[in-house]
């Protein structure tokens, strides 16, 4: 109760932590530690604080009246409070340590989940499932173009004669069936012809 009593009496007097610290010739941080229960004042400071608050040391400690404010009893009470604070602080330290370990384990588990499961799925998506090579003829000339794609017909790579890339939108297609349609449309519209000369794996739709 000492920490709560200090805080309550300080506020009742209208003092800030800084103002109380000045009156007791200590730092504001010291007063803050008292009020948070991280430490306790010694017997001398406790007596001075009781005078500032205009209460007895017994009232400040929250205990029955000490006989003539006996120094030995006061020191014994402060020692008991210090021991209780030490036990509480050790428990809090263990709590935060265990909590930190749990959070670290959870963070590692999340990393394993993200990079240990999702990345293989991405690799699976990028795996080649089909490959098609076309031979395109126009105005007596022959051109070849080839694309590779995955199970979802997503284009993984494409390339061939520069004429095809320069005159069609096939390189802008991310779908293999759309790329094939662009090739067919261009060469048919311009009086040419196109045929599949090699196909491996997953076939394109007709």
PDB file of C-alpha atoms in Angstrom:
ATOM      1  CA  UNK A   1       0.000   0.000   0.000  1.00  0.00           C
ATOM      2  CA  UNK A   2       2.942   2.365   0.465  1.00  0.00           C
ATOM      3  CA  UNK A   3       3.234   3.199  -3.231  1.00  0.00           C
ATOM      4  CA  UNK A   4      -0.502   3.890  -3.510  1.00  0.00           C
ATOM      5  CA  UNK A   5      -0.455   5.978  -0.320  1.00  0.00           C
ATOM      6  CA  UNK A   6       2.401   8.114  -1.627  1.00  0.00           C
ATOM      7  CA  UNK A   7       0.580   8.709  -4.896  1.00  0.00           C
ATOM      8  CA  UNK A   8      -2.763   9.470  -3.223  1.00  0.00           C
ATOM      9  CA  UNK A   9      -1.315  11.822  -0.606  1.00  0.00           C
ATOM     10  CA  UNK A  10       0.789  13.625  -3.221  1.00  0.00           C
ATOM     11  CA  UNK A  11      -2.282  14.261  -5.359  1.00  0.00           C
ATOM     12  CA  UNK A  12      -4.327  15.305  -2.337  1.00  0.00           C
ATOM     13  CA  UNK A  13      -1.673  17.929  -1.625  1.00  0.00           C
ATOM     14  CA  UNK A  14      -1.748  19.019  -5.258  1.00  0.00           C
ATOM     15  CA  UNK A  15       1.926  18.229  -5.797  1.00  0.00           C
ATOM     16  CA  UNK A  16       3.425  16.974  -9.021  1.00  0.00           C
ATOM     17  CA  UNK A  17       6.104  14.298  -8.852  1.00  0.00           C
ATOM     18  CA  UNK A  18       8.635  17.000  -9.656  1.00  0.00           C
ATOM     19  CA  UNK A  19       7.425  19.248  -6.824  1.00  0.00           C
ATOM     20  CA  UNK A  20       7.533  16.409  -4.283  1.00  0.00           C
ATOM     21  CA  UNK A  21      11.003  15.440  -5.488  1.00  0.00           C
ATOM     22  CA  UNK A  22      12.251  18.991  -4.922  1.00  0.00           C
ATOM     23  CA  UNK A  23      10.869  19.068  -1.379  1.00  0.00           C
ATOM     24  CA  UNK A  24      12.585  15.744  -0.568  1.00  0.00           C
ATOM     25  CA  UNK A  25      15.791  16.581  -2.472  1.00  0.00           C
ATOM     26  CA  UNK A  26      15.483  13.560  -4.784  1.00  0.00           C
ATOM     27  CA  UNK A  27      14.866  13.161  -8.518  1.00  0.00           C
ATOM     28  CA  UNK A  28      11.444  12.921 -10.116  1.00  0.00           C
ATOM     29  CA  UNK A  29      12.406   9.431 -11.348  1.00  0.00           C
ATOM     30  CA  UNK A  30      12.901   8.371  -7.725  1.00  0.00           C
ATOM     31  CA  UNK A  31       9.385   9.508  -6.832  1.00  0.00           C
ATOM     32  CA  UNK A  32       8.039   7.701  -9.878  1.00  0.00           C
ATOM     33  CA  UNK A  33       9.734   4.463  -8.760  1.00  0.00           C
ATOM     34  CA  UNK A  34       8.169   4.797  -5.309  1.00  0.00           C
ATOM     35  CA  UNK A  35       4.702   5.283  -6.778  1.00  0.00           C
ATOM     36  CA  UNK A  36       5.080   2.363  -9.179  1.00  0.00           C
ATOM     37  CA  UNK A  37       6.321   0.099  -6.403  1.00  0.00           C
ATOM     38  CA  UNK A  38       9.773  -0.413  -7.886  1.00  0.00           C
ATOM     39  CA  UNK A  39      11.525   0.828  -4.722  1.00  0.00           C
ATOM     40  CA  UNK A  40      10.779   2.341  -1.315  1.00  0.00           C
ATOM     41  CA  UNK A  41      12.222   5.387   0.463  1.00  0.00           C
ATOM     42  CA  UNK A  42      14.544   4.872   3.415  1.00  0.00           C
ATOM     43  CA  UNK A  43      13.445   5.635   6.978  1.00  0.00           C
ATOM     44  CA  UNK A  44      14.757   9.227   6.869  1.00  0.00           C
ATOM     45  CA  UNK A  45      12.993  10.069   3.605  1.00  0.00           C
ATOM     46  CA  UNK A  46       9.843   8.371   4.818  1.00  0.00           C
ATOM     47  CA  UNK A  47       9.789  10.629   7.901  1.00  0.00           C
ATOM     48  CA  UNK A  48      10.409  13.744   5.789  1.00  0.00           C
ATOM     49  CA  UNK A  49       7.662  12.707   3.386  1.00  0.00           C
ATOM     50  CA  UNK A  50       5.217  12.217   6.269  1.00  0.00           C
ATOM     51  CA  UNK A  51       5.971  15.778   7.396  1.00  0.00           C
ATOM     52  CA  UNK A  52       5.404  17.132   3.868  1.00  0.00           C
ATOM     53  CA  UNK A  53       2.053  15.319   3.655  1.00  0.00           C
ATOM     54  CA  UNK A  54       1.219  16.254   7.287  1.00  0.00           C
ATOM     55  CA  UNK A  55       0.476  12.665   8.265  1.00  0.00           C
ATOM     56  CA  UNK A  56       2.124  10.152  10.529  1.00  0.00           C
ATOM     57  CA  UNK A  57       4.625   7.617   9.241  1.00  0.00           C
ATOM     58  CA  UNK A  58       2.159   4.922  10.278  1.00  0.00           C
ATOM     59  CA  UNK A  59      -0.553   6.477   8.077  1.00  0.00           C
ATOM     60  CA  UNK A  60       1.896   6.697   5.223  1.00  0.00           C
ATOM     61  CA  UNK A  61       2.779   3.026   5.615  1.00  0.00           C
ATOM     62  CA  UNK A  62      -0.882   2.054   5.981  1.00  0.00           C
ATOM     63  CA  UNK A  63      -0.331   0.231   9.252  1.00  0.00           C
ATOM     64  CA  UNK A  64      -1.284   0.508  12.904  1.00  0.00           C
ATOM     65  CA  UNK A  65       0.239   3.332  14.858  1.00  0.00           C
ATOM     66  CA  UNK A  66       3.864   2.751  15.737  1.00  0.00           C
ATOM     67  CA  UNK A  67       4.763   3.376  19.327  1.00  0.00           C
ATOM     68  CA  UNK A  68       6.388   6.786  19.331  1.00  0.00           C
ATOM     69  CA  UNK A  69       7.389   6.131  15.707  1.00  0.00           C
ATOM     70  CA  UNK A  70       9.989   3.578  16.882  1.00  0.00           C
ATOM     71  CA  UNK A  71      12.939   3.533  14.446  1.00  0.00           C
ATOM     72  CA  UNK A  72      13.440  -0.233  14.728  1.00  0.00           C
ATOM     73  CA  UNK A  73       9.821  -0.978  13.900  1.00  0.00           C
ATOM     74  CA  UNK A  74       9.958   1.464  10.988  1.00  0.00           C
ATOM     75  CA  UNK A  75      13.118  -0.110   9.586  1.00  0.00           C
ATOM     76  CA  UNK A  76      11.586  -3.562  10.015  1.00  0.00           C
ATOM     77  CA  UNK A  77       8.471  -2.500   8.118  1.00  0.00           C
ATOM     78  CA  UNK A  78      10.523  -0.970   5.283  1.00  0.00           C
ATOM     79  CA  UNK A  79      12.627  -4.124   5.087  1.00  0.00           C
ATOM     80  CA  UNK A  80       9.480  -6.213   4.762  1.00  0.00           C
ATOM     81  CA  UNK A  81       8.156  -3.976   2.001  1.00  0.00           C
ATOM     82  CA  UNK A  82      11.503  -4.144   0.209  1.00  0.00           C
ATOM     83  CA  UNK A  83      11.440  -7.941   0.390  1.00  0.00           C
ATOM     84  CA  UNK A  84       7.909  -8.020  -1.034  1.00  0.00           C
ATOM     85  CA  UNK A  85       8.925  -5.688  -3.854  1.00  0.00           C
ATOM     86  CA  UNK A  86      11.939  -7.857  -4.659  1.00  0.00           C
ATOM     87  CA  UNK A  87       9.723 -10.955  -4.912  1.00  0.00           C
ATOM     88  CA  UNK A  88       7.202  -9.138  -7.085  1.00  0.00           C
ATOM     89  CA  UNK A  89       9.882  -7.717  -9.361  1.00  0.00           C
ATOM     90  CA  UNK A  90      11.441 -11.165  -9.826  1.00  0.00           C
ATOM     91  CA  UNK A  91       8.054 -12.568 -10.747  1.00  0.00           C
ATOM     92  CA  UNK A  92       7.448  -9.745 -13.210  1.00  0.00           C
ATOM     93  CA  UNK A  93      10.883 -10.291 -14.709  1.00  0.00           C
ATOM     94  CA  UNK A  94      10.138 -13.991 -15.183  1.00  0.00           C
ATOM     95  CA  UNK A  95       6.735 -13.155 -16.656  1.00  0.00           C
ATOM     96  CA  UNK A  96       8.165 -10.771 -19.266  1.00  0.00           C
ATOM     97  CA  UNK A  97      10.957 -13.207 -20.035  1.00  0.00           C
ATOM     98  CA  UNK A  98       8.485 -16.062 -20.663  1.00  0.00           C
ATOM     99  CA  UNK A  99       6.245 -13.744 -22.669  1.00  0.00           C
ATOM    100  CA  UNK A 100       9.224 -12.676 -24.798  1.00  0.00           C
ATOM    101  CA  UNK A 101      10.121 -16.316 -25.477  1.00  0.00           C
ATOM    102  CA  UNK A 102       6.519 -17.100 -26.460  1.00  0.00           C
ATOM    103  CA  UNK A 103       6.390 -14.110 -28.835  1.00  0.00           C
ATOM    104  CA  UNK A 104       9.719 -15.131 -30.345  1.00  0.00           C
ATOM    105  CA  UNK A 105       8.465 -18.683 -30.920  1.00  0.00           C
ATOM    106  CA  UNK A 106       5.280 -17.345 -32.510  1.00  0.00           C
ATOM    107  CA  UNK A 107       7.306 -15.034 -34.755  1.00  0.00           C
ATOM    108  CA  UNK A 108       9.536 -17.909 -35.861  1.00  0.00           C
ATOM    109  CA  UNK A 109       6.471 -20.081 -36.495  1.00  0.00           C
ATOM    110  CA  UNK A 110       4.963 -17.312 -38.627  1.00  0.00           C
ATOM    111  CA  UNK A 111       8.182 -17.010 -40.629  1.00  0.00           C
ATOM    112  CA  UNK A 112       8.271 -20.765 -41.168  1.00  0.00           C
ATOM    113  CA  UNK A 113       4.654 -20.693 -42.314  1.00  0.00           C
ATOM    114  CA  UNK A 114       5.191 -17.798 -44.715  1.00  0.00           C
ATOM    115  CA  UNK A 115       8.507 -18.864 -46.195  1.00  0.00           C
ATOM    116  CA  UNK A 116       8.271 -22.604 -45.642  1.00  0.00           C
ATOM    117  CA  UNK A 117       4.819 -23.157 -47.137  1.00  0.00           C
ATOM    118  CA  UNK A 118       3.961 -20.293 -49.420  1.00  0.00           C
ATOM    119  CA  UNK A 119       7.245 -20.184 -51.288  1.00  0.00           C
ATOM    120  CA  UNK A 120       6.987 -23.816 -52.425  1.00  0.00           C
ATOM    121  CA  UNK A 121       3.476 -22.997 -53.621  1.00  0.00           C
ATOM    122  CA  UNK A 122       4.873 -20.125 -55.642  1.00  0.00           C
ATOM    123  CA  UNK A 123       7.562 -22.387 -57.066  1.00  0.00           C
ATOM    124  CA  UNK A 124       4.821 -24.854 -58.000  1.00  0.00           C
ATOM    125  CA  UNK A 125       2.959 -22.054 -59.806  1.00  0.00           C
ATOM    126  CA  UNK A 126       6.075 -21.141 -61.792  1.00  0.00           C
ATOM    127  CA  UNK A 127       6.790 -24.706 -62.833  1.00  0.00           C
ATOM    128  CA  UNK A 128       6.514 -25.349 -66.554  1.00  0.00           C
ATOM    129  CA  UNK A 129       3.507 -27.473 -67.525  1.00  0.00           C
ATOM    130  CA  UNK A 130       3.446 -26.953 -71.292  1.00  0.00           C
ATOM    131  CA  UNK A 131       5.469 -25.691 -74.232  1.00  0.00           C
ATOM    132  CA  UNK A 132       4.209 -24.851 -77.725  1.00  0.00           C
ATOM    133  CA  UNK A 133       6.184 -23.912 -80.860  1.00  0.00           C
ATOM    134  CA  UNK A 134       4.456 -22.337 -83.861  1.00  0.00           C
ATOM    135  CA  UNK A 135       5.615 -21.947 -87.427  1.00  0.00           C
ATOM    136  CA  UNK A 136       4.115 -18.860 -89.024  1.00  0.00           C
ATOM    137  CA  UNK A 137       4.266 -18.206 -92.788  1.00  0.00           C
ATOM    138  CA  UNK A 138       3.620 -14.869 -94.494  1.00  0.00           C
ATOM    139  CA  UNK A 139       4.620 -13.486 -97.888  1.00  0.00           C
ATOM    140  CA  UNK A 140       6.990 -16.363 -98.549  1.00  0.00           C
ATOM    141  CA  UNK A 141       8.749 -16.041 -95.255  1.00  0.00           C
ATOM    142  CA  UNK A 142       8.643 -18.326 -92.237  1.00  0.00           C
ATOM    143  CA  UNK A 143       8.803 -17.297 -88.614  1.00  0.00           C
ATOM    144  CA  UNK A 144       8.844 -19.299 -85.415  1.00  0.00           C
ATOM    145  CA  UNK A 145       7.592 -18.422 -81.990  1.00  0.00           C
ATOM    146  CA  UNK A 146       7.486 -20.440 -78.767  1.00  0.00           C
ATOM    147  CA  UNK A 147       5.939 -19.958 -75.330  1.00  0.00           C
ATOM    148  CA  UNK A 148       6.062 -21.947 -72.098  1.00  0.00           C
ATOM    149  CA  UNK A 149       3.256 -21.881 -69.515  1.00  0.00           C
ATOM    150  CA  UNK A 150       2.185 -23.375 -66.191  1.00  0.00           C
ATOM    151  CA  UNK A 151      -0.860 -25.444 -65.170  1.00  0.00           C
ATOM    152  CA  UNK A 152      -3.012 -22.322 -65.192  1.00  0.00           C
ATOM    153  CA  UNK A 153      -1.865 -21.418 -68.732  1.00  0.00           C
ATOM    154  CA  UNK A 154       0.014 -18.453 -67.334  1.00  0.00           C
ATOM    155  CA  UNK A 155       2.843 -17.533 -69.699  1.00  0.00           C
ATOM    156  CA  UNK A 156       6.231 -18.145 -68.101  1.00  0.00           C
ATOM    157  CA  UNK A 157       8.414 -17.254 -71.103  1.00  0.00           C
ATOM    158  CA  UNK A 158       8.133 -16.527 -74.799  1.00  0.00           C
ATOM    159  CA  UNK A 159      10.403 -15.774 -77.700  1.00  0.00           C
ATOM    160  CA  UNK A 160      11.209 -16.317 -81.347  1.00  0.00           C
ATOM    161  CA  UNK A 161      11.675 -14.360 -84.552  1.00  0.00           C
ATOM    162  CA  UNK A 162      11.616 -10.624 -84.027  1.00  0.00           C
ATOM    163  CA  UNK A 163       8.956 -10.095 -86.688  1.00  0.00           C
ATOM    164  CA  UNK A 164       6.362 -11.877 -84.568  1.00  0.00           C
ATOM    165  CA  UNK A 165       7.100  -9.796 -81.471  1.00  0.00           C
ATOM    166  CA  UNK A 166       7.144  -6.557 -83.508  1.00  0.00           C
ATOM    167  CA  UNK A 167       3.845  -7.162 -85.295  1.00  0.00           C
ATOM    168  CA  UNK A 168       1.682  -8.907 -82.694  1.00  0.00           C
ATOM    169  CA  UNK A 169       0.680  -8.369 -79.094  1.00  0.00           C
ATOM    170  CA  UNK A 170       1.707 -11.863 -78.089  1.00  0.00           C
ATOM    171  CA  UNK A 171       4.382 -10.642 -75.647  1.00  0.00           C
ATOM    172  CA  UNK A 172       1.778  -8.617 -73.755  1.00  0.00           C
ATOM    173  CA  UNK A 173      -0.339 -11.699 -73.074  1.00  0.00           C
ATOM    174  CA  UNK A 174      -0.095 -13.396 -69.709  1.00  0.00           C
ATOM    175  CA  UNK A 175      -2.388 -16.227 -70.818  1.00  0.00           C
ATOM    176  CA  UNK A 176      -1.016 -18.835 -73.233  1.00  0.00           C
ATOM    177  CA  UNK A 177      -4.365 -19.390 -74.985  1.00  0.00           C
ATOM    178  CA  UNK A 178      -4.737 -15.657 -75.582  1.00  0.00           C
ATOM    179  CA  UNK A 179      -1.200 -15.551 -76.983  1.00  0.00           C
ATOM    180  CA  UNK A 180      -2.065 -18.361 -79.387  1.00  0.00           C
ATOM    181  CA  UNK A 181      -5.246 -16.541 -80.446  1.00  0.00           C
ATOM    182  CA  UNK A 182      -3.250 -13.372 -81.183  1.00  0.00           C
ATOM    183  CA  UNK A 183      -0.848 -15.293 -83.393  1.00  0.00           C
ATOM    184  CA  UNK A 184      -3.636 -16.983 -85.317  1.00  0.00           C
ATOM    185  CA  UNK A 185      -5.596 -13.755 -85.780  1.00  0.00           C
ATOM    186  CA  UNK A 186      -2.649 -11.747 -87.075  1.00  0.00           C
ATOM    187  CA  UNK A 187      -1.369 -14.228 -89.643  1.00  0.00           C
ATOM    188  CA  UNK A 188      -4.829 -15.258 -90.845  1.00  0.00           C
ATOM    189  CA  UNK A 189      -5.896 -11.617 -91.260  1.00  0.00           C
ATOM    190  CA  UNK A 190      -2.749 -10.889 -93.296  1.00  0.00           C
ATOM    191  CA  UNK A 191      -3.152 -13.855 -95.607  1.00  0.00           C
ATOM    192  CA  UNK A 192      -0.594 -16.050 -93.940  1.00  0.00           C
ATOM    193  CA  UNK A 193      -0.764 -19.363 -92.157  1.00  0.00           C
ATOM    194  CA  UNK A 194       0.202 -20.728 -88.774  1.00  0.00           C
ATOM    195  CA  UNK A 195       0.616 -24.218 -87.407  1.00  0.00           C
ATOM    196  CA  UNK A 196       1.898 -25.946 -84.316  1.00  0.00           C
ATOM    197  CA  UNK A 197       5.143 -27.748 -85.103  1.00  0.00           C
ATOM    198  CA  UNK A 198       5.961 -28.864 -81.595  1.00  0.00           C
ATOM    199  CA  UNK A 199       3.977 -29.177 -78.420  1.00  0.00           C
ATOM    200  CA  UNK A 200       5.045 -30.607 -75.085  1.00  0.00           C
ATOM    201  CA  UNK A 201       3.001 -31.214 -71.962  1.00  0.00           C
ATOM    202  CA  UNK A 202      -0.226 -29.317 -71.382  1.00  0.00           C
ATOM    203  CA  UNK A 203      -1.958 -28.559 -74.696  1.00  0.00           C
ATOM    204  CA  UNK A 204      -3.554 -25.274 -75.534  1.00  0.00           C
ATOM    205  CA  UNK A 205      -7.290 -25.017 -76.198  1.00  0.00           C
ATOM    206  CA  UNK A 206      -8.305 -25.057 -79.823  1.00  0.00           C
TER     207      UNK A 206
END
